[in-house]
Amino acid sequence: MSTAEPKKANRVKSGKLVNKLVNEYWEDLIHAKEAGKLVVYTTGLPIGPFMAAQDMAWIHGEGYGARVAARHEEKEPQIYAERRGYNREICSYARTQLGCVMFAERGIPEDLPAGPIAAQIPPPDAIVTCYPGCSSGPQWDWSIERLWGKKIPWFNVVIPYHMGRNGSGYMSGQEFQDEVAYIVRQFKDLIRWLEELSGRPYNWDKFCELMAVTKKVGKLRMEAMELAGKTVPSPASFFDWSQFIAPVNYLTAWPGTIECMQAVKEEVQERIANGVTAVPNEKYRLFWEGIMNWNKLGWMANKFANYDACVVAGRYTHMAFWQEPDVIDPEDPLEGIAINHLECQLNLGYPITIERMKKLCREYAIDGVILHGARTCRSFARSHYLMAEELMRTMGIPSTMFEGDMVDESFYIDELVNTRIEALLETLEAKKSRN
Amino acid sequence: MSFSEILSNLSKIAEQAYEKAKQWKAEHGGKVVGLCGMHYPEELVHASGALPIILQEIDEPVTTGHAYYYPFFCGFSRSIIDQAAKGYLDFLDGFISGDYCIQVVGAGEALGVVLRKASNMFFRFPVGNQPWTQADIKEGLQELKRDLEKFVGHEITDESIRESIRVYNRNRSLMREIYRIRASNPEALSAKDLVTIVKTSMIMPKEEHNAILQELLKDLPSRETRADQEGLRVFVSGSLCGAPKVDILTMLEQTGAVVVDDDLFHGYRYINTDIDIDGNTDPLKAIASFYIAKNAKVPCPTRVDPTTSWQQYLVNAAKEHGAGAIIILMAKYCEPHMFFYPDIKETLEEAGIPHLLIEVEHEVVSLESLRTRIEAFVEIVEIEALKKGKAEASR
């Protein structure tokens, strides 16, 4: 299956626009205090607009871990956190950020030359947790609160797990309705809390404007992904879409995000018109199940391209991050935000999740599934084996799994990853030849 | 029945974790509901007429269960999935999982696939301690009550819940009485006995357990203290959903150390607080308040309640019980505990309380190497205490 000249992924070019926005955001954040802004630490869902409307800066824990890893600055904070006693089996996003928080709170040890992003995080003025489908998030923020000596005001929005009880399904049923109402009530409390924190009335007009932007960006992204996913061979891959997470995550409603998403949609349209594909010779169409591995993004994209496999879609990219833009009413946005957050990929009970996955597999003509067992993201990994069995039994879709992680490279065994991918592709090859 | 015979019987019940429930089912024809670990309103299930039992981690290595869960999940969740996959839980008519830990959420999802005939219920248990948390917990209880009513086919009345609460309060108070007596006479019961008493409470009808405890308490106060056992007093701490491996506790006692108290789920964490009710109390509101009160008394890392401090609780508990050291049992992959450990470590160090962290895996690697670590720890702490005593005496 190997070739003399390794084939490379043909990544979408508009990804560069994301880099520009990301750089702006971090620059802005690092200087937030000088600009007189309060800095709010957040984890979990993209709730930046709640703070942005009140002219506060926010930092997103996972986004921070991913950013530090993407810049290969993650080792020092991870080591520092481990020195304090944080076990390496803790969520690596959390462990990485806790190390960065320790740099901010305790200073930088001489033997751990922290990178610029890892070391320049401003201290928190407040913490807002808004975590779906994972108990680790609130526990992580509680750790930060303790690290700062329990002096930081903290608001925890509880996103209830949408189990699917009594026939409640994706965006339907009594459980769904009750839970949306519960989240909306908490958002109203959060807004009152932010008013108190900032000492001024909430700027609803700005909030609504930002949510109008969010709706537009969300819609453009979903349209672009759908267009690409339904085209065979595909003009863009999961690894491209991973790059476009920041504008719908911690950069939600950031200036320039509409243009960025417009550009990628146009690029996808152009690629379709010109027959340009994400991998040079698409033979297999795969689905990525599991969280992204930020320090392996390019490595993974090229690896699959070399195997003539296009990872077309993933639960991480396609089932969250303003995945339901139509339900957002910019004039009255709280319910729409609650629906998007409640129904995001991590927060759904297994029966709802697998139905959504199967729908995507059907629509995108998926041949096989990659199960990325992120060692320290047990929320994402929790139902992989159930999925593998169900997809094979009901749709004849085989899968392969390997262990990895989102920001801790040490959990990979490269040769094992190669072997597992090759085994899946051989299965698919045999299946295609039989047909 | 003699004191020893009662304990021996309880040991047998504990070893066969589900036999009592099966026996109850055969005799009463009722429904049995398995609860996935900590934080479930057993009283509510009991009030429905079903028998609630807390699913237990068993010693058997995980084999069949590997087909459903990654090996990097905690031993408790893997063990209960394994038990379900092997058919050991086929006797369950229903099970309840909850959101207090993502690994339990995942285990509940796997049980939903494996135990297809059993009713799959869920307890939504909001974390934190904000002015609205108690009412939110009550909402979660109401949802579960509706599920249970559908499951048993009849309404669960407030009076029946209050009655169940009385039975459970009685059980907790009897076990607290045992703890109280043992606090002044730690040799009266071994640490293993204590775990056995609490564990059996979780897996058999509470009424029957209450009767056994009453018998046990008749003789307990008169148990003699063995004056030759005045070793290091230790407090055992953990956030384990399953029972601690009793071999470790026994090993600890074999070094001469005395376990004076604990905050284990299969220990004081389970029994520390009663549900406050009288004739007219709204029982669900009372259960919701109980959860907050219970956590204030013995903090749990899954509850994310910033008004509590587990680390300070441990310092206070060690002082209160005159413990010279703390043994921390941490289940491998237990994220709630892993997030907390650095704070506990720093606080204990600042307070001058030595501790030993033991990471417990479902598949025990080597008990003998652990014995060496425990013996060395106990010796060092005792030597340090002697030095300190001499230094103080010479001042």
PDB file of C-alpha atoms in Angstrom, chain A residues 240-425:
ATOM      1  CA  ASP A 240      -9.768  21.267   6.907  1.00  0.00           C
ATOM      2  CA  TRP A 241     -12.933  21.604   8.932  1.00  0.00           C
ATOM      3  CA  SER A 242     -10.957  21.162  12.137  1.00  0.00           C
ATOM      4  CA  GLN A 243      -9.028  24.271  11.175  1.00  0.00           C
ATOM      5  CA  PHE A 244     -12.312  26.148  10.965  1.00  0.00           C
ATOM      6  CA  ILE A 245     -13.374  25.299  14.495  1.00  0.00           C
ATOM      7  CA  ALA A 246     -11.831  28.386  16.111  1.00  0.00           C
ATOM      8  CA  PRO A 247     -14.190  30.826  14.302  1.00  0.00           C
ATOM      9  CA  VAL A 248     -17.203  28.948  15.648  1.00  0.00           C
ATOM     10  CA  ASN A 249     -15.696  28.193  19.009  1.00  0.00           C
ATOM     11  CA  TYR A 250     -13.719  30.690  21.032  1.00  0.00           C
ATOM     12  CA  LEU A 251     -13.754  33.162  18.131  1.00  0.00           C
ATOM     13  CA  THR A 252     -17.546  33.069  17.890  1.00  0.00           C
ATOM     14  CA  ALA A 253     -18.754  36.427  16.488  1.00  0.00           C
ATOM     15  CA  TRP A 254     -15.190  37.773  16.289  1.00  0.00           C
ATOM     16  CA  PRO A 255     -14.788  40.452  13.570  1.00  0.00           C
ATOM     17  CA  GLY A 256     -13.874  38.799  10.282  1.00  0.00           C
ATOM     18  CA  THR A 257     -15.459  35.431  10.943  1.00  0.00           C
ATOM     19  CA  ILE A 258     -18.218  35.973   8.360  1.00  0.00           C
ATOM     20  CA  GLU A 259     -15.651  36.801   5.669  1.00  0.00           C
ATOM     21  CA  CYS A 260     -13.582  33.783   6.708  1.00  0.00           C
ATOM     22  CA  MET A 261     -16.488  31.375   6.404  1.00  0.00           C
ATOM     23  CA  GLN A 262     -17.718  32.999   3.211  1.00  0.00           C
ATOM     24  CA  ALA A 263     -14.247  32.476   1.745  1.00  0.00           C
ATOM     25  CA  VAL A 264     -14.145  28.784   2.594  1.00  0.00           C
ATOM     26  CA  LYS A 265     -17.613  28.223   1.176  1.00  0.00           C
ATOM     27  CA  GLU A 266     -16.593  29.931  -2.056  1.00  0.00           C
ATOM     28  CA  GLU A 267     -13.382  27.944  -2.173  1.00  0.00           C
ATOM     29  CA  VAL A 268     -15.345  24.727  -1.804  1.00  0.00           C
ATOM     30  CA  GLN A 269     -17.659  25.797  -4.626  1.00  0.00           C
ATOM     31  CA  GLU A 270     -14.679  26.648  -6.827  1.00  0.00           C
ATOM     32  CA  ARG A 271     -13.004  23.371  -6.059  1.00  0.00           C
ATOM     33  CA  ILE A 272     -16.153  21.480  -6.976  1.00  0.00           C
ATOM     34  CA  ALA A 273     -16.422  23.446 -10.228  1.00  0.00           C
ATOM     35  CA  ASN A 274     -12.773  22.748 -11.069  1.00  0.00           C
ATOM     36  CA  GLY A 275     -12.654  19.168  -9.841  1.00  0.00           C
ATOM     37  CA  VAL A 276     -10.092  19.924  -7.130  1.00  0.00           C
ATOM     38  CA  THR A 277     -10.099  17.338  -4.366  1.00  0.00           C
ATOM     39  CA  ALA A 278      -8.907  17.203  -0.761  1.00  0.00           C
ATOM     40  CA  VAL A 279      -6.746  14.139  -1.383  1.00  0.00           C
ATOM     41  CA  PRO A 280      -5.075  13.430  -4.720  1.00  0.00           C
ATOM     42  CA  ASN A 281      -6.787  10.134  -5.397  1.00  0.00           C
ATOM     43  CA  GLU A 282      -9.868   9.571  -3.222  1.00  0.00           C
ATOM     44  CA  LYS A 283     -10.662   5.875  -3.051  1.00  0.00           C
ATOM     45  CA  TYR A 284     -12.106   5.636   0.448  1.00  0.00           C
ATOM     46  CA  ARG A 285     -14.406   7.953   2.326  1.00  0.00           C
ATOM     47  CA  LEU A 286     -14.002   7.897   6.070  1.00  0.00           C
ATOM     48  CA  PHE A 287     -15.669   9.371   9.162  1.00  0.00           C
ATOM     49  CA  TRP A 288     -13.572  10.588  12.094  1.00  0.00           C
ATOM     50  CA  GLU A 289     -15.153   9.656  15.380  1.00  0.00           C
ATOM     51  CA  GLY A 290     -13.560  11.336  18.358  1.00  0.00           C
ATOM     52  CA  ILE A 291     -11.987  14.578  19.344  1.00  0.00           C
ATOM     53  CA  MET A 292      -9.343  16.252  17.183  1.00  0.00           C
ATOM     54  CA  ASN A 293      -5.634  15.818  17.858  1.00  0.00           C
ATOM     55  CA  TRP A 294      -4.286  19.307  17.506  1.00  0.00           C
ATOM     56  CA  ASN A 295      -0.602  18.610  17.374  1.00  0.00           C
ATOM     57  CA  LYS A 296      -1.124  15.906  14.729  1.00  0.00           C
ATOM     58  CA  LEU A 297      -3.453  17.764  12.361  1.00  0.00           C
ATOM     59  CA  GLY A 298      -1.097  18.091   9.394  1.00  0.00           C
ATOM     60  CA  TRP A 299       0.501  14.710  10.059  1.00  0.00           C
ATOM     61  CA  MET A 300      -2.888  13.003  10.032  1.00  0.00           C
ATOM     62  CA  ALA A 301      -4.132  14.878   6.955  1.00  0.00           C
ATOM     63  CA  ASN A 302      -1.096  13.750   4.950  1.00  0.00           C
ATOM     64  CA  LYS A 303      -1.190  10.232   6.329  1.00  0.00           C
ATOM     65  CA  PHE A 304      -4.724   9.641   5.077  1.00  0.00           C
ATOM     66  CA  ALA A 305      -4.000  11.379   1.770  1.00  0.00           C
ATOM     67  CA  ASN A 306      -1.118   8.987   1.272  1.00  0.00           C
ATOM     68  CA  TYR A 307      -3.524   6.100   1.753  1.00  0.00           C
ATOM     69  CA  ASP A 308      -5.966   7.566  -0.824  1.00  0.00           C
ATOM     70  CA  ALA A 309      -8.463   8.053   1.953  1.00  0.00           C
ATOM     71  CA  CYS A 310     -10.454  11.187   2.530  1.00  0.00           C
ATOM     72  CA  VAL A 311     -11.755  11.718   6.037  1.00  0.00           C
ATOM     73  CA  VAL A 312     -14.907  13.460   4.900  1.00  0.00           C
ATOM     74  CA  ALA A 313     -16.623  14.320   8.155  1.00  0.00           C
ATOM     75  CA  GLY A 314     -16.524  13.835  11.901  1.00  0.00           C
ATOM     76  CA  ARG A 315     -18.679  14.014  14.984  1.00  0.00           C
ATOM     77  CA  TYR A 316     -16.396  16.696  16.384  1.00  0.00           C
ATOM     78  CA  THR A 317     -16.764  19.064  13.433  1.00  0.00           C
ATOM     79  CA  HIS A 318     -20.205  18.209  12.062  1.00  0.00           C
ATOM     80  CA  MET A 319     -22.342  17.730  15.148  1.00  0.00           C
ATOM     81  CA  ALA A 320     -21.527  20.831  17.202  1.00  0.00           C
ATOM     82  CA  PHE A 321     -20.404  24.479  17.078  1.00  0.00           C
ATOM     83  CA  TRP A 322     -23.591  26.233  15.952  1.00  0.00           C
ATOM     84  CA  GLN A 323     -24.689  23.191  14.044  1.00  0.00           C
ATOM     85  CA  GLU A 324     -28.295  24.422  14.139  1.00  0.00           C
ATOM     86  CA  PRO A 325     -27.981  28.062  13.079  1.00  0.00           C
ATOM     87  CA  ASP A 326     -31.585  28.314  11.918  1.00  0.00           C
ATOM     88  CA  VAL A 327     -32.965  28.107  15.446  1.00  0.00           C
ATOM     89  CA  ILE A 328     -31.078  31.238  16.528  1.00  0.00           C
ATOM     90  CA  ASP A 329     -33.339  34.275  16.599  1.00  0.00           C
ATOM     91  CA  PRO A 330     -30.950  37.247  16.747  1.00  0.00           C
ATOM     92  CA  GLU A 331     -33.698  39.373  18.295  1.00  0.00           C
ATOM     93  CA  ASP A 332     -34.183  36.882  21.121  1.00  0.00           C
ATOM     94  CA  PRO A 333     -31.171  34.581  21.011  1.00  0.00           C
ATOM     95  CA  LEU A 334     -31.106  32.732  24.345  1.00  0.00           C
ATOM     96  CA  GLU A 335     -33.285  29.800  23.334  1.00  0.00           C
ATOM     97  CA  GLY A 336     -31.378  29.265  20.090  1.00  0.00           C
ATOM     98  CA  ILE A 337     -28.065  29.272  21.954  1.00  0.00           C
ATOM     99  CA  ALA A 338     -29.479  26.791  24.467  1.00  0.00           C
ATOM    100  CA  ILE A 339     -30.636  24.444  21.691  1.00  0.00           C
ATOM    101  CA  ASN A 340     -27.271  24.468  19.928  1.00  0.00           C
ATOM    102  CA  HIS A 341     -25.447  23.834  23.186  1.00  0.00           C
ATOM    103  CA  LEU A 342     -27.792  21.184  24.528  1.00  0.00           C
ATOM    104  CA  GLU A 343     -27.722  19.250  21.266  1.00  0.00           C
ATOM    105  CA  CYS A 344     -23.979  19.370  20.713  1.00  0.00           C
ATOM    106  CA  GLN A 345     -22.070  16.188  19.988  1.00  0.00           C
ATOM    107  CA  LEU A 346     -20.847  15.396  23.511  1.00  0.00           C
ATOM    108  CA  ASN A 347     -24.093  15.987  25.290  1.00  0.00           C
ATOM    109  CA  LEU A 348     -26.373  13.537  23.552  1.00  0.00           C
ATOM    110  CA  GLY A 349     -27.290  10.138  24.892  1.00  0.00           C
ATOM    111  CA  TYR A 350     -25.886   7.246  22.897  1.00  0.00           C
ATOM    112  CA  PRO A 351     -29.118   6.347  21.034  1.00  0.00           C
ATOM    113  CA  ILE A 352     -29.469   9.937  19.781  1.00  0.00           C
ATOM    114  CA  THR A 353     -25.777  10.174  18.912  1.00  0.00           C
ATOM    115  CA  ILE A 354     -25.673   6.991  16.866  1.00  0.00           C
ATOM    116  CA  GLU A 355     -28.754   7.987  14.875  1.00  0.00           C
ATOM    117  CA  ARG A 356     -27.129  11.310  14.006  1.00  0.00           C
ATOM    118  CA  MET A 357     -23.912   9.562  13.019  1.00  0.00           C
ATOM    119  CA  LYS A 358     -25.711   7.072  10.836  1.00  0.00           C
ATOM    120  CA  LYS A 359     -27.507   9.904   9.084  1.00  0.00           C
ATOM    121  CA  LEU A 360     -24.178  11.573   8.260  1.00  0.00           C
ATOM    122  CA  CYS A 361     -22.681   8.248   7.132  1.00  0.00           C
ATOM    123  CA  ARG A 362     -25.591   7.739   4.733  1.00  0.00           C
ATOM    124  CA  GLU A 363     -25.562  11.293   3.395  1.00  0.00           C
ATOM    125  CA  TYR A 364     -21.796  11.395   2.890  1.00  0.00           C
ATOM    126  CA  ALA A 365     -21.389   7.874   1.462  1.00  0.00           C
ATOM    127  CA  ILE A 366     -18.991   6.820   4.222  1.00  0.00           C
ATOM    128  CA  ASP A 367     -17.031   3.576   3.730  1.00  0.00           C
ATOM    129  CA  GLY A 368     -15.351   3.289   7.104  1.00  0.00           C
ATOM    130  CA  VAL A 369     -14.955   4.908  10.491  1.00  0.00           C
ATOM    131  CA  ILE A 370     -11.832   5.957  12.380  1.00  0.00           C
ATOM    132  CA  LEU A 371     -12.327   5.793  16.135  1.00  0.00           C
ATOM    133  CA  HIS A 372      -9.797   8.101  17.721  1.00  0.00           C
ATOM    134  CA  GLY A 373      -9.737   6.942  21.330  1.00  0.00           C
ATOM    135  CA  ALA A 374      -8.462  10.118  22.914  1.00  0.00           C
ATOM    136  CA  ARG A 375      -6.991   8.767  26.070  1.00  0.00           C
ATOM    137  CA  THR A 376      -7.788  11.743  28.257  1.00  0.00           C
ATOM    138  CA  CYS A 377     -11.125  12.690  26.685  1.00  0.00           C
ATOM    139  CA  ARG A 378     -13.313   9.986  28.119  1.00  0.00           C
ATOM    140  CA  SER A 379     -16.394  11.960  27.251  1.00  0.00           C
ATOM    141  CA  PHE A 380     -15.685  11.594  23.547  1.00  0.00           C
ATOM    142  CA  ALA A 381     -14.365   8.055  23.785  1.00  0.00           C
ATOM    143  CA  ARG A 382     -17.123   6.676  25.978  1.00  0.00           C
ATOM    144  CA  SER A 383     -19.318   5.064  23.339  1.00  0.00           C
ATOM    145  CA  HIS A 384     -16.828   4.101  20.619  1.00  0.00           C
ATOM    146  CA  TYR A 385     -17.191   0.363  20.952  1.00  0.00           C
ATOM    147  CA  LEU A 386     -20.970   0.617  20.904  1.00  0.00           C
ATOM    148  CA  MET A 387     -20.773   2.708  17.746  1.00  0.00           C
ATOM    149  CA  ALA A 388     -18.398   0.314  16.014  1.00  0.00           C
ATOM    150  CA  GLU A 389     -20.712  -2.611  16.641  1.00  0.00           C
ATOM    151  CA  GLU A 390     -23.876  -0.773  15.598  1.00  0.00           C
ATOM    152  CA  LEU A 391     -22.413   0.722  12.403  1.00  0.00           C
ATOM    153  CA  MET A 392     -21.136  -2.665  11.287  1.00  0.00           C
ATOM    154  CA  ARG A 393     -24.319  -4.524  12.193  1.00  0.00           C
ATOM    155  CA  THR A 394     -26.819  -2.120  10.713  1.00  0.00           C
ATOM    156  CA  MET A 395     -24.904  -0.472   7.857  1.00  0.00           C
ATOM    157  CA  GLY A 396     -21.990  -2.807   7.162  1.00  0.00           C
ATOM    158  CA  ILE A 397     -19.534   0.015   7.879  1.00  0.00           C
ATOM    159  CA  PRO A 398     -16.270  -1.272   9.376  1.00  0.00           C
ATOM    160  CA  SER A 399     -14.143   0.757  11.720  1.00  0.00           C
ATOM    161  CA  THR A 400     -10.721   0.840  13.259  1.00  0.00           C
ATOM    162  CA  MET A 401      -9.571   2.373  16.486  1.00  0.00           C
ATOM    163  CA  PHE A 402      -6.366   3.701  17.907  1.00  0.00           C
ATOM    164  CA  GLU A 403      -5.436   5.515  21.044  1.00  0.00           C
ATOM    165  CA  GLY A 404      -4.270   9.089  20.903  1.00  0.00           C
ATOM    166  CA  ASP A 405      -5.038  12.367  22.549  1.00  0.00           C
ATOM    167  CA  MET A 406      -6.025  15.925  21.800  1.00  0.00           C
ATOM    168  CA  VAL A 407      -2.885  17.689  23.035  1.00  0.00           C
ATOM    169  CA  ASP A 408      -0.589  15.076  24.585  1.00  0.00           C
ATOM    170  CA  GLU A 409       1.466  13.518  21.845  1.00  0.00           C
ATOM    171  CA  SER A 410       2.927  10.898  24.155  1.00  0.00           C
ATOM    172  CA  PHE A 411      -0.236   8.798  23.934  1.00  0.00           C
ATOM    173  CA  TYR A 412       0.445   7.914  20.297  1.00  0.00           C
ATOM    174  CA  ILE A 413       2.304   4.922  19.028  1.00  0.00           C
ATOM    175  CA  ASP A 414       2.823   5.887  15.407  1.00  0.00           C
ATOM    176  CA  GLU A 415       3.430   2.406  14.069  1.00  0.00           C
ATOM    177  CA  LEU A 416       0.290   1.148  15.742  1.00  0.00           C
ATOM    178  CA  VAL A 417      -1.688   3.983  14.176  1.00  0.00           C
ATOM    179  CA  ASN A 418      -0.291   3.062  10.752  1.00  0.00           C
ATOM    180  CA  THR A 419      -1.116  -0.602  11.208  1.00  0.00           C
ATOM    181  CA  ARG A 420      -4.666   0.086  12.337  1.00  0.00           C
ATOM    182  CA  ILE A 421      -5.365   2.457   9.435  1.00  0.00           C
ATOM    183  CA  GLU A 422      -3.868   0.028   6.937  1.00  0.00           C
ATOM    184  CA  ALA A 423      -5.968  -2.799   8.347  1.00  0.00           C
ATOM    185  CA  LEU A 424      -9.159  -0.797   7.865  1.00  0.00           C
ATOM    186  CA  LEU A 425      -8.213   0.203   4.333  1.00  0.00           C
TER     187      LEU A 425
END
